[in-house]
Amino acid sequence: MNPKISVITVCLNSEKTIQRSIQSVLSQKYKEVEYIVIDGGSDDRTNKILESFEENIDILVSEKDKGLYDALNKGINLSNGEIIGILHSDDVFEHDTVLSNIANIMANNDVDMCFS
């Protein structure tokens, strides 16, 4: 079983870190991934960076919101995955097998939630 994983990244004025975060998602070997980015209306170069990855982002929303949790909830409401993962804009997946490992654990064990 290969469950779809929705990875949600929220950001606001994250020009210094967002590219590395995106690249860490795109480098994952696991391919059943829906990538959602919610930008809170950045006024730095974040949107230019997001546009350069637009074809690799399944859902991209850039609009003012009510903060981090509002943005996360937007992403969750838009997601279609059996598993939802949160990767903030200044975080990265350290290895290209992170999502494969999570999918394997979640699909083959009686696990409802995993966090790190």
PDB file of C-alpha atoms in Angstrom:
ATOM      1  CA  MET A   1       0.000   0.000   0.000  1.00  0.00           C
ATOM      2  CA  ASN A   2       1.329   3.429  -0.966  1.00  0.00           C
ATOM      3  CA  PRO A   3      -0.756   6.014   0.870  1.00  0.00           C
ATOM      4  CA  LYS A   4      -0.783   9.519  -0.521  1.00  0.00           C
ATOM      5  CA  ILE A   5       1.037  11.985   1.711  1.00  0.00           C
ATOM      6  CA  SER A   6      -0.002  15.626   1.654  1.00  0.00           C
ATOM      7  CA  VAL A   7       2.946  17.779   2.662  1.00  0.00           C
ATOM      8  CA  ILE A   8       1.963  21.294   3.717  1.00  0.00           C
ATOM      9  CA  THR A   9       4.438  24.166   3.917  1.00  0.00           C
ATOM     10  CA  VAL A  10       3.279  27.521   5.230  1.00  0.00           C
ATOM     11  CA  CYS A  11       5.396  30.607   4.825  1.00  0.00           C
ATOM     12  CA  LEU A  12       5.553  34.366   5.160  1.00  0.00           C
ATOM     13  CA  ASN A  13       8.570  36.352   3.993  1.00  0.00           C
ATOM     14  CA  SER A  14      10.692  33.209   3.825  1.00  0.00           C
ATOM     15  CA  GLU A  15      13.010  34.113   0.963  1.00  0.00           C
ATOM     16  CA  LYS A  16      16.088  32.910   2.868  1.00  0.00           C
ATOM     17  CA  THR A  17      14.799  29.395   3.590  1.00  0.00           C
ATOM     18  CA  ILE A  18      11.861  28.422   1.357  1.00  0.00           C
ATOM     19  CA  GLN A  19      13.912  27.165  -1.591  1.00  0.00           C
ATOM     20  CA  ARG A  20      15.779  24.637   0.542  1.00  0.00           C
ATOM     21  CA  SER A  21      12.498  23.444   2.082  1.00  0.00           C
ATOM     22  CA  ILE A  22      10.894  22.965  -1.328  1.00  0.00           C
ATOM     23  CA  GLN A  23      13.922  21.139  -2.691  1.00  0.00           C
ATOM     24  CA  SER A  24      13.878  18.757   0.265  1.00  0.00           C
ATOM     25  CA  VAL A  25      10.273  17.816  -0.555  1.00  0.00           C
ATOM     26  CA  LEU A  26      10.955  17.454  -4.269  1.00  0.00           C
ATOM     27  CA  SER A  27      14.006  15.246  -3.634  1.00  0.00           C
ATOM     28  CA  GLN A  28      11.978  12.603  -1.811  1.00  0.00           C
ATOM     29  CA  LYS A  29      12.093   9.141  -3.386  1.00  0.00           C
ATOM     30  CA  TYR A  30       8.496   8.517  -2.345  1.00  0.00           C
ATOM     31  CA  LYS A  31       6.288   9.692  -5.203  1.00  0.00           C
ATOM     32  CA  GLU A  32       2.737   9.548  -3.805  1.00  0.00           C
ATOM     33  CA  VAL A  33       3.070  13.119  -2.574  1.00  0.00           C
ATOM     34  CA  GLU A  34       0.718  16.059  -2.845  1.00  0.00           C
ATOM     35  CA  TYR A  35       2.646  19.253  -2.127  1.00  0.00           C
ATOM     36  CA  ILE A  36       0.721  22.248  -0.800  1.00  0.00           C
ATOM     37  CA  VAL A  37       2.275  25.644  -0.086  1.00  0.00           C
ATOM     38  CA  ILE A  38       0.323  28.352   1.720  1.00  0.00           C
ATOM     39  CA  ASP A  39       1.947  31.791   1.639  1.00  0.00           C
ATOM     40  CA  GLY A  40       0.506  34.466   3.909  1.00  0.00           C
ATOM     41  CA  GLY A  41       1.016  37.286   1.411  1.00  0.00           C
ATOM     42  CA  SER A  42       4.786  37.708   1.505  1.00  0.00           C
ATOM     43  CA  ASP A  43       6.237  41.042   0.445  1.00  0.00           C
ATOM     44  CA  ASP A  44       9.823  39.874  -0.064  1.00  0.00           C
ATOM     45  CA  ARG A  45      11.169  37.542  -2.809  1.00  0.00           C
ATOM     46  CA  THR A  46       9.281  34.511  -1.476  1.00  0.00           C
ATOM     47  CA  ASN A  47       6.657  34.681  -4.245  1.00  0.00           C
ATOM     48  CA  LYS A  48       9.325  34.801  -6.978  1.00  0.00           C
ATOM     49  CA  ILE A  49      10.887  31.667  -5.513  1.00  0.00           C
ATOM     50  CA  LEU A  50       7.493  29.956  -5.258  1.00  0.00           C
ATOM     51  CA  GLU A  51       6.740  30.848  -8.887  1.00  0.00           C
ATOM     52  CA  SER A  52       9.988  29.186  -9.978  1.00  0.00           C
ATOM     53  CA  PHE A  53       8.729  25.906  -8.439  1.00  0.00           C
ATOM     54  CA  GLU A  54       5.083  26.353  -9.432  1.00  0.00           C
ATOM     55  CA  GLU A  55       4.995  23.325 -11.742  1.00  0.00           C
ATOM     56  CA  ASN A  56       6.176  21.111  -8.863  1.00  0.00           C
ATOM     57  CA  ILE A  57       3.704  22.435  -6.289  1.00  0.00           C
ATOM     58  CA  ASP A  58       0.264  20.839  -6.516  1.00  0.00           C
ATOM     59  CA  ILE A  59      -1.579  23.607  -4.675  1.00  0.00           C
ATOM     60  CA  LEU A  60      -0.176  27.089  -4.159  1.00  0.00           C
ATOM     61  CA  VAL A  61      -2.139  29.741  -2.274  1.00  0.00           C
ATOM     62  CA  SER A  62      -0.759  33.217  -1.664  1.00  0.00           C
ATOM     63  CA  GLU A  63      -3.068  35.508   0.278  1.00  0.00           C
ATOM     64  CA  LYS A  64      -3.268  37.278   3.584  1.00  0.00           C
ATOM     65  CA  ASP A  65      -4.332  35.032   6.418  1.00  0.00           C
ATOM     66  CA  LYS A  66      -4.859  35.212  10.158  1.00  0.00           C
ATOM     67  CA  GLY A  67      -1.519  33.665  11.042  1.00  0.00           C
ATOM     68  CA  LEU A  68       0.249  30.339  11.158  1.00  0.00           C
ATOM     69  CA  TYR A  69      -2.662  28.198  12.329  1.00  0.00           C
ATOM     70  CA  ASP A  70      -5.073  29.744   9.852  1.00  0.00           C
ATOM     71  CA  ALA A  71      -2.591  28.946   7.076  1.00  0.00           C
ATOM     72  CA  LEU A  72      -2.116  25.371   8.342  1.00  0.00           C
ATOM     73  CA  ASN A  73      -5.874  24.856   8.458  1.00  0.00           C
ATOM     74  CA  LYS A  74      -6.185  26.142   4.876  1.00  0.00           C
ATOM     75  CA  GLY A  75      -3.613  23.581   3.793  1.00  0.00           C
ATOM     76  CA  ILE A  76      -5.274  20.766   5.699  1.00  0.00           C
ATOM     77  CA  ASN A  77      -8.668  21.645   4.209  1.00  0.00           C
ATOM     78  CA  LEU A  78      -7.181  21.540   0.696  1.00  0.00           C
ATOM     79  CA  SER A  79      -5.333  18.267   1.214  1.00  0.00           C
ATOM     80  CA  ASN A  80      -6.339  14.930  -0.280  1.00  0.00           C
ATOM     81  CA  GLY A  81      -3.751  12.637   1.303  1.00  0.00           C
ATOM     82  CA  GLU A  82      -4.330   9.769   3.684  1.00  0.00           C
ATOM     83  CA  ILE A  83      -1.368  11.139   5.634  1.00  0.00           C
ATOM     84  CA  ILE A  84      -0.806  14.835   6.319  1.00  0.00           C
ATOM     85  CA  GLY A  85       2.682  16.135   6.992  1.00  0.00           C
ATOM     86  CA  ILE A  86       3.729  19.629   7.993  1.00  0.00           C
ATOM     87  CA  LEU A  87       7.090  21.001   6.875  1.00  0.00           C
ATOM     88  CA  HIS A  88       7.582  24.628   7.828  1.00  0.00           C
ATOM     89  CA  SER A  89       9.407  26.957   5.465  1.00  0.00           C
ATOM     90  CA  ASP A  90      12.605  26.964   7.492  1.00  0.00           C
ATOM     91  CA  ASP A  91      12.694  23.177   7.923  1.00  0.00           C
ATOM     92  CA  VAL A  92      13.932  20.422   5.611  1.00  0.00           C
ATOM     93  CA  PHE A  93      13.634  16.678   5.212  1.00  0.00           C
ATOM     94  CA  GLU A  94      17.191  15.667   6.055  1.00  0.00           C
ATOM     95  CA  HIS A  95      17.146  12.503   3.913  1.00  0.00           C
ATOM     96  CA  ASP A  96      15.424  11.613   0.649  1.00  0.00           C
ATOM     97  CA  THR A  97      13.735   8.611   2.294  1.00  0.00           C
ATOM     98  CA  VAL A  98      11.866  10.452   5.070  1.00  0.00           C
ATOM     99  CA  LEU A  99       8.459  10.183   3.391  1.00  0.00           C
ATOM    100  CA  SER A 100       9.071   6.565   2.348  1.00  0.00           C
ATOM    101  CA  ASN A 101       9.851   5.682   5.940  1.00  0.00           C
ATOM    102  CA  ILE A 102       6.768   7.483   7.241  1.00  0.00           C
ATOM    103  CA  ALA A 103       4.506   5.842   4.646  1.00  0.00           C
ATOM    104  CA  ASN A 104       5.893   2.426   5.506  1.00  0.00           C
ATOM    105  CA  ILE A 105       5.432   2.896   9.241  1.00  0.00           C
ATOM    106  CA  MET A 106       1.930   4.327   8.891  1.00  0.00           C
ATOM    107  CA  ALA A 107       0.761   1.674   6.402  1.00  0.00           C
ATOM    108  CA  ASN A 108       2.210  -1.352   8.179  1.00  0.00           C
ATOM    109  CA  ASN A 109       1.526  -0.585  11.821  1.00  0.00           C
ATOM    110  CA  ASP A 110      -1.426   0.381  13.920  1.00  0.00           C
ATOM    111  CA  VAL A 111      -0.322   4.023  14.057  1.00  0.00           C
ATOM    112  CA  ASP A 112      -2.606   7.048  14.058  1.00  0.00           C
ATOM    113  CA  MET A 113      -0.014   9.787  14.457  1.00  0.00           C
ATOM    114  CA  CYS A 114       3.713  10.218  14.042  1.00  0.00           C
ATOM    115  CA  PHE A 115       5.741  13.321  14.817  1.00  0.00           C
ATOM    116  CA  SER A 116       9.334  14.360  15.114  1.00  0.00           C
TER     117      SER A 116
END
